[in-house]
XYZ file of C-alpha atoms in Angstrom:
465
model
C 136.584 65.974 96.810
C 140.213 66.892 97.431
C 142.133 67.495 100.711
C 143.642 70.725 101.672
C 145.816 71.505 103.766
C 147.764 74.318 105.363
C 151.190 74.886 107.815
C 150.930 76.995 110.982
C 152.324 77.035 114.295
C 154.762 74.232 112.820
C 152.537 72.046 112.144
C 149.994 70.828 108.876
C 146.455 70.539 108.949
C 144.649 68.280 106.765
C 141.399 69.065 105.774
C 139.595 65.911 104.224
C 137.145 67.713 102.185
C 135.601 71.357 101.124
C 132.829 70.630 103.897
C 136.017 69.850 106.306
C 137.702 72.947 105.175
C 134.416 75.631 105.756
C 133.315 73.424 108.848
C 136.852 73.991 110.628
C 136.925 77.903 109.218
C 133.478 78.896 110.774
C 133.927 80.939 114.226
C 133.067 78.622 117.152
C 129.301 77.984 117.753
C 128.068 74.927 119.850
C 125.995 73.474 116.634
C 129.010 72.664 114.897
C 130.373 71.081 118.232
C 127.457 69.338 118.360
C 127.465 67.685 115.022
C 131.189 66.904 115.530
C 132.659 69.153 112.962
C 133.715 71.874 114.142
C 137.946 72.716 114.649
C 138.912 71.034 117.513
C 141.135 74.585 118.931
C 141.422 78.035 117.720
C 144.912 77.166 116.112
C 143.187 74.577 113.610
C 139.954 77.381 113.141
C 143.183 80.022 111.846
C 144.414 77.461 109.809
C 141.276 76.499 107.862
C 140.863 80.247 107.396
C 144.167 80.437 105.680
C 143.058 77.818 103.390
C 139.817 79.015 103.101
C 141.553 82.524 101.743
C 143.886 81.147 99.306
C 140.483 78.847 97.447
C 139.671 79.853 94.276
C 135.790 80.903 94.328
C 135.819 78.467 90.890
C 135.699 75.394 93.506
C 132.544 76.129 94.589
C 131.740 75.439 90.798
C 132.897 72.512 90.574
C 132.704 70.991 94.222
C 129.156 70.754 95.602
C 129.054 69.848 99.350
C 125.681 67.830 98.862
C 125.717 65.930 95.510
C 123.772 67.456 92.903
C 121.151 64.037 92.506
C 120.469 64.021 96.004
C 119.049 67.040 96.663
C 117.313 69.802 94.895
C 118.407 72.940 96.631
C 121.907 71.766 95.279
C 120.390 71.851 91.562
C 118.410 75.167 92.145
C 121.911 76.859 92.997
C 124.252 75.319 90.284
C 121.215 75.352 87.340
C 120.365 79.424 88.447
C 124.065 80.441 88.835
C 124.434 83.576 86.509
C 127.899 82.952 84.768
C 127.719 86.609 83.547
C 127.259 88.386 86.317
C 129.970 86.342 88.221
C 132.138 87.261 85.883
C 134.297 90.116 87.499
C 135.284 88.055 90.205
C 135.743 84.855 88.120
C 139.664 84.713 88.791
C 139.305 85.519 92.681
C 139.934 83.524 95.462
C 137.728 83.749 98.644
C 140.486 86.197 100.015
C 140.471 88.312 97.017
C 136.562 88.186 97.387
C 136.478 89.789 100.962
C 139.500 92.203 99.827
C 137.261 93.440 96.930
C 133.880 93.670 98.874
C 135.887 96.060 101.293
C 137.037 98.266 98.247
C 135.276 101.326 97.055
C 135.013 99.865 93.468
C 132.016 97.408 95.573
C 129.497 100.217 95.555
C 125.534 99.782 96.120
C 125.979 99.188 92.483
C 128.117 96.602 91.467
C 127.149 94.460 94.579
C 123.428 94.275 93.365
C 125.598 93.485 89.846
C 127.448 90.777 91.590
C 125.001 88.924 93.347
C 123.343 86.250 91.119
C 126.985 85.499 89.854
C 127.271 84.206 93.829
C 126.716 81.230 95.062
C 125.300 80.458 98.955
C 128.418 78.759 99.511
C 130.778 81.743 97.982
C 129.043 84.031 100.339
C 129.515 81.326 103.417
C 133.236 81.127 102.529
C 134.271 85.147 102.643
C 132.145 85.597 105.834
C 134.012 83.259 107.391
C 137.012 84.757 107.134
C 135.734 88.600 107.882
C 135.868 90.536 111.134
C 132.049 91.738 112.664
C 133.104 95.099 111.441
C 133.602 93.218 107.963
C 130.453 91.755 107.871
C 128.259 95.125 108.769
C 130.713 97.598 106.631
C 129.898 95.845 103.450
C 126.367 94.650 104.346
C 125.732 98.402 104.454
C 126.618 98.965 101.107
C 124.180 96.109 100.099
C 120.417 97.887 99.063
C 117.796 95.074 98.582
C 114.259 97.021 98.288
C 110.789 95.074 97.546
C 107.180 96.082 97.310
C 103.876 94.856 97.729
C 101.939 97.884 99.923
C 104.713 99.554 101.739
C 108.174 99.663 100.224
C 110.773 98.599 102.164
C 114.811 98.147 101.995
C 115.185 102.179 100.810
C 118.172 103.962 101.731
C 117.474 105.989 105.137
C 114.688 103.811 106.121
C 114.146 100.829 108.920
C 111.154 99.173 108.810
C 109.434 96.703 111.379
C 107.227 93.609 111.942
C 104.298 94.291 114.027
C 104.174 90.444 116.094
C 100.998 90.563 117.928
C 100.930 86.586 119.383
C 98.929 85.815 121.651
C 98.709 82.380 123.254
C 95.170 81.349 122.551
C 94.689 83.111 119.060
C 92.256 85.717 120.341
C 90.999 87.996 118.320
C 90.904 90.827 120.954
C 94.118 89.916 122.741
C 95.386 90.754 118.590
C 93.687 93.476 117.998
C 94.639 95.095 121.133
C 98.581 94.547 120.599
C 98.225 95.794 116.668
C 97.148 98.508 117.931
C 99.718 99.505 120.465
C 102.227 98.677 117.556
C 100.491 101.282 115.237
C 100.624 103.867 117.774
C 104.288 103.288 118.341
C 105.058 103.870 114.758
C 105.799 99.558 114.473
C 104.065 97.513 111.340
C 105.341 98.942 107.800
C 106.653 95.629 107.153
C 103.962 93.487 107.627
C 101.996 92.941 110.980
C 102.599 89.126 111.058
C 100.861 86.407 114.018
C 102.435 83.392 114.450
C 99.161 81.339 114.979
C 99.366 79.180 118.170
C 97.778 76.304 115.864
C 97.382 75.348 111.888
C 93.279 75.053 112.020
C 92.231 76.548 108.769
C 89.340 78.560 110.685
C 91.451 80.656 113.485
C 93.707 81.413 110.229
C 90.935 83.201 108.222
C 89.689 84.873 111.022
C 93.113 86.129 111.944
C 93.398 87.165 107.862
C 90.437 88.668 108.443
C 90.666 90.498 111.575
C 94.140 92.228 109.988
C 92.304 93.308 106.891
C 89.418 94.770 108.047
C 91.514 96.717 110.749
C 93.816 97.647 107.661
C 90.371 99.020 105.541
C 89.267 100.887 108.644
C 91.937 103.041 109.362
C 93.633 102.962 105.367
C 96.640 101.616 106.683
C 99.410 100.901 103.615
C 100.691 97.810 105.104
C 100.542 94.096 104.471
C 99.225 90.908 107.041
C 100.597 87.495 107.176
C 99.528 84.660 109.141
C 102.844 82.448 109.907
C 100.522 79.388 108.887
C 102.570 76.336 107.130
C 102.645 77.114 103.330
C 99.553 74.456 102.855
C 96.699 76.533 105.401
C 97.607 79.317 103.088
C 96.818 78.033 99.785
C 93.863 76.436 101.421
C 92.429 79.904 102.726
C 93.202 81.380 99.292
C 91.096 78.749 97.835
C 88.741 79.997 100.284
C 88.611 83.328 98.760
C 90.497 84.518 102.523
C 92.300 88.291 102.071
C 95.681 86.764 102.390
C 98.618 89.271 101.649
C 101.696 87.299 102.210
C 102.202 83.850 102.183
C 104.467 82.356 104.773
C 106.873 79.528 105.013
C 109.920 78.455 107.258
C 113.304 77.228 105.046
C 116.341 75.166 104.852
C 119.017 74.799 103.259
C 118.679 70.719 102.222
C 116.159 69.483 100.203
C 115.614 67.109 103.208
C 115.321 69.501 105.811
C 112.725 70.948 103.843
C 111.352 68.116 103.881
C 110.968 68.034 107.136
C 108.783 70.954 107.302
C 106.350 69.488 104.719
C 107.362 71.591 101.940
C 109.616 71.266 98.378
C 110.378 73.787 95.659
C 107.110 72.963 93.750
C 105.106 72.982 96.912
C 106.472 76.940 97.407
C 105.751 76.990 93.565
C 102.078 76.824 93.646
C 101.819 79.065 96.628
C 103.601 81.755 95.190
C 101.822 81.461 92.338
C 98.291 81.666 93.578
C 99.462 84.536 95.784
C 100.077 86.355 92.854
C 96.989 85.434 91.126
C 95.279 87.699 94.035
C 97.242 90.765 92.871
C 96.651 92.039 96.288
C 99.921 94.339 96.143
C 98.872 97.904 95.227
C 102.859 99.115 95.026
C 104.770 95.633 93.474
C 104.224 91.719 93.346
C 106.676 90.658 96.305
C 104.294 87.566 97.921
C 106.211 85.835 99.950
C 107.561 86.293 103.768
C 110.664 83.498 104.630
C 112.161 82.661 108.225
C 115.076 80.771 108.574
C 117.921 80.322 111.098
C 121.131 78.252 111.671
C 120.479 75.047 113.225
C 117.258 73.735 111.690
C 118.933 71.822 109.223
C 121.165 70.042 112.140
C 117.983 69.709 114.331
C 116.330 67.662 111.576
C 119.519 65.395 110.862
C 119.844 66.754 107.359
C 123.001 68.718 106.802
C 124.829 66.289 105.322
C 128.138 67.151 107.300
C 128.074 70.707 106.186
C 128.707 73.348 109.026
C 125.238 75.174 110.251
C 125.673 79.064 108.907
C 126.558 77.235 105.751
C 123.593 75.409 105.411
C 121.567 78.147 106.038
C 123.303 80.913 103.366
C 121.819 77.865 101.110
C 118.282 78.595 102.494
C 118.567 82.222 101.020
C 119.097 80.633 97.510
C 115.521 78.820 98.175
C 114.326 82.401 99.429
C 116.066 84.022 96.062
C 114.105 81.813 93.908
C 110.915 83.406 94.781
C 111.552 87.384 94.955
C 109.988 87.661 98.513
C 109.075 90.954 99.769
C 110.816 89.871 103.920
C 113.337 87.158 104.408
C 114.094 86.846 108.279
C 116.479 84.984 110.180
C 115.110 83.849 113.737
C 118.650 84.054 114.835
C 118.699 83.368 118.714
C 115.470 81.329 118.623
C 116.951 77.791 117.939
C 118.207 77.714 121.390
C 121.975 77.314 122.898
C 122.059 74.041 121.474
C 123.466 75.515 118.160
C 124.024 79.272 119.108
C 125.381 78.879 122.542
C 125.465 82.208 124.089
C 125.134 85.899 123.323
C 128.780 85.935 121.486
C 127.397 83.472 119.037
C 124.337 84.876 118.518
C 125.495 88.433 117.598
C 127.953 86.584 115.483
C 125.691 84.749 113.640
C 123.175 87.640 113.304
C 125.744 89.450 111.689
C 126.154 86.689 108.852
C 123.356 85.840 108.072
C 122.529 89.600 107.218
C 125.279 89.639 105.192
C 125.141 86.936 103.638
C 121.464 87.355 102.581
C 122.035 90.854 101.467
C 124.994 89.831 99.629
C 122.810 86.890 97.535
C 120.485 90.105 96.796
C 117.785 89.298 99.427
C 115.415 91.624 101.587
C 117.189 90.516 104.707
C 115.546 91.125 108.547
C 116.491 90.136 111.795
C 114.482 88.978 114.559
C 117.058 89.861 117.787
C 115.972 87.106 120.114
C 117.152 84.688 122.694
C 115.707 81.841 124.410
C 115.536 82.022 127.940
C 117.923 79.199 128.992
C 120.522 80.498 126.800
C 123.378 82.697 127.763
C 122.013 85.859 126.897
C 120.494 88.536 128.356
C 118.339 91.876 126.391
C 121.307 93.945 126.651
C 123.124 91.402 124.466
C 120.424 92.019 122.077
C 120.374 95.385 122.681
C 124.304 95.308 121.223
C 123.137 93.467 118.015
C 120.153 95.753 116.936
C 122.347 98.553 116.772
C 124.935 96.508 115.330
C 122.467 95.593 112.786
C 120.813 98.717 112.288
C 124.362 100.109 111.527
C 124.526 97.173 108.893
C 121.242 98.453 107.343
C 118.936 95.784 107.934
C 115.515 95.893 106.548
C 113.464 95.640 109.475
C 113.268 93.864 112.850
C 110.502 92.905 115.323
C 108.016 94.498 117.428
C 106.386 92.813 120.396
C 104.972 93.992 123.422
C 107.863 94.738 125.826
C 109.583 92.770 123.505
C 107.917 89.395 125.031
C 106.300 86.902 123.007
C 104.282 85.482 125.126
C 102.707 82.625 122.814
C 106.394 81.208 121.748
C 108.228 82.311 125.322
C 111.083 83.757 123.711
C 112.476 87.023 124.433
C 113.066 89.457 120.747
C 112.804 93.666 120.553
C 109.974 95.882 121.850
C 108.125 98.615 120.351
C 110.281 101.136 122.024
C 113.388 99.704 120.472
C 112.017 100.535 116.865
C 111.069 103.709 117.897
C 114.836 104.435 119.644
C 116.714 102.634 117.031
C 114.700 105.046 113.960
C 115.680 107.976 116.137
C 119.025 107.139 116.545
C 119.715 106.620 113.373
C 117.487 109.096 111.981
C 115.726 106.099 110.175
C 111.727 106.353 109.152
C 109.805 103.619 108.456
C 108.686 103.370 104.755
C 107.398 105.916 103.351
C 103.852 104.768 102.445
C 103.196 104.275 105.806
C 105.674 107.229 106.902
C 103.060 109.795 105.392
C 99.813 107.530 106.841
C 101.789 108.184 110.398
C 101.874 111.832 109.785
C 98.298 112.182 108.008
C 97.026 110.111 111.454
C 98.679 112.200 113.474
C 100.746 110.488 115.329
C 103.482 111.848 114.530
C 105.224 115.616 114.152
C 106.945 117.335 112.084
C 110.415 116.227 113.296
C 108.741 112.780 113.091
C 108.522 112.237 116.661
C 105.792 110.070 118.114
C 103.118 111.755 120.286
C 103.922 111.682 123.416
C 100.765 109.129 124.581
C 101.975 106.552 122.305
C 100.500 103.485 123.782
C 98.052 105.328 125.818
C 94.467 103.466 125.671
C 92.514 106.795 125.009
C 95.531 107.173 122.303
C 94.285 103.995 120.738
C 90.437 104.877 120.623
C 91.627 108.075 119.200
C 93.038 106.511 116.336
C 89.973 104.047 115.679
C 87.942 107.227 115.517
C 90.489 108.636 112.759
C 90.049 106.057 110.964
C 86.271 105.606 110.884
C 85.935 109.383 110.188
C 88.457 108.942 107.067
């Protein structure tokens, strides 16, 4: 690949190689550090931006930044490019990109137009050179909406994930936190429990426990259990009531890899999920989490800069229309997202980015405890975020998870980010909320949201429908 280079500040910077040029151009985050690629001052960072501006988006055509016979998330994003579609910005550069996204001529319409003519790396490039203000402006333009019971990513609307963990996988500890979410209004996006083990068993149970609770009170949601992609096709062949079938993602074939899985392994899950036809409103299967970093943790990112690597996750995530893509974004730890600047940072682009690749982007607004970050940090990127239109974020118990021991958004921050942005959840489960009772007119929650005699209440609702 060629050099580029650029003159600032009296002085020229060389930049060996595309994955020289977007490496030095990202905003500082201690994963790049870490790797040893990142610009060694804020001078060199400007300059690689400059660069970065004047590239025509054709390079990313013709340049890969991990050869095309080495790895197979390469080859899924130059074979699925969509020449056509990319066709109104053919002539751009990366500047002329991030000028055009900001125009009024990119409406809701011509972005969902535009983005299988993008590539992961296109979308990498014009981030990197946009303000935070950038990044949410034109992510709000961006509507991604899938289905399978609930329909989510409508204009107006902020859904939620319903995370009941619990530490030893008990079934009461569960049931007891889904239905403390309900009652707060959380869980239109799926009610998801990240198992604390793989064992085939606890996962059917846990299947189980979420669908008969769903039957009971005709609740228009879906379940997932965050099993590895295997346990799920395993409990399917068990005849298990699985809605959504879960899988963490990279953006390297061998950081994939890593986690045990490859396209055709996601293949045949998606596959038999469909087969189920579980979905009463569309055929959206599949739930994705990824985050900056994993690659790097895993020693397979080939020299390419972290948020990079992970915009090329969303092109594995793309391939199989899921109904929730989320990025864990603070969970990685400081190692690659040092401190609360970083994190809202990279929040911030990898919702764009995803939304901008046409996917059904969430957040989950978390921080690790040894990080430099504190809830009021987070509390700046969820609104930042729900002014960017995410799809939906998380719901925990005081916003603690206490089976992973990281620290995300509470109940109450669904509820006061919907009413602050006069957001519902999706309508499906919208109009359950309001045939329950639980909530008014206005569609305010009752007042004893949470309250244990609320939560009996609603069991007996449910068994009398």
């Amino acid at each position: 690949m060629p050099q580029r280079s650029t003159i600032l500040g009296g002085e020229r910077h060389v930049f060996e190689d595309l994955r020289a040029l977007m490496a030095a151009a990202s905003p500082r985050r201690s994963g790049d550090e870490l790797a040893g690629i990142a610009a060694g001052s804020d001078l060199r960072r400007v300059a690689a931006r400059l660069a970065l501006a004047d590239l025509p988006l054709a390079t990313f055509l013709n340049e890969t930044l991990i050869p095309y016979e080495d790895d197979e998330v390469t080859r899924l994003i130059q074979d699925s490019h969509d020449a056509r579609a990319h066709g109104p910005v053919a002539s751009f550069t990366v500047g002329d990109l991030r000028d055009w996204l900001l125009s009024y001529d990119a409406d809701e319409a011509a972005l969902a137009a535009l983005a299988p003519g993008l590539t992961p790396e296109m979308a990498a490039a014009v981030s990197k050179i946009m303000r935070n203000q950038d990044l949410i402006t034109v992510a709000a333009k961006c509507r991604v909406v899938s289905r399978f019971r609930t329909t989510m990513g409508l204009a107006g609307r902020l859904g939620s994930r319903l995370q009941p963990n619990h530490p030893t996988d008990d079934p009461t500890g569960i049931a007891g936190s889904i239905l403390d979410g309900l009652l707060h209004g959380v869980g239109d996006a799926v009610i998801g429990i990240n198992p604390a083990s793989d064992n085939l068993a606890s996962y059917i149970t846990l299947v189980e426990l979420i669908d008969d609770l769903r039957r009971k009170l005709d609740l228009p949601t879906q379940s997932c259990v965050l099993a590895h992609v295997t346990t799920a096709l395993a409990a399917m062949e068990k005849n298990a009531p699985v809605d959504l079938v879960f899988q963490s993602i990279a953006g390297t074939e061998a950081a994939n890899a890593g986690f045990g899985i490859s396209l055709a392994l996601l293949d045949e899950a998606h596959q038999a999920a469909l087969a189920l036809k579980r979905g009463t409103l569309g055929d959206n299967v599949m739930y994705f989490e990824t985050g900056q970093g994993s690659a790097l943790s895993a020693e397979a990112h080939y020299g390419v800069d972290q948020q990079t690597v992970e915009a090329r996750a969303y092109a594995v995530a793309r391939r199989f229309r899921p109904l929730l893509v989320n990025t864990v974004v603070g969970f990685i730890g400081p190692e690659y997202l040092y401190d609360s600047k970083q994190i809202i940072r990279a929040g911030l682009e990898d919702h764009f980015c995803a939304k901008l690749l046409g996917l059904p982007m969430g957040v989950d607004v978390c921080y690790t405890n040894h990080a430099e970050a504190d809830q009021d940090d987070m509390d700046s990127l969820m609104t930042l975020l729900a002014a960017a239109g995410v799809n939906f974020i998380m719901g925990l118990p005081a916003g603690d998870d206490i089976m992973l021991n990281y620290q995300s958004t509470s109940f109450h921050d669904v509820v006061s980010l919907r009413h602050l942005f006069h957001r519902p959840p999706a309508p499906e489960f919208e109009a359950w909320l309001r045939r329950m009772g639980m909530i008014d007119a206005k569609g305010r929650l009752a007042p004893q949201a949470g309250d244990g005699h609320a939560a009996r209440a609603l069991l007996a609702r449910g068994e009398a429908a």
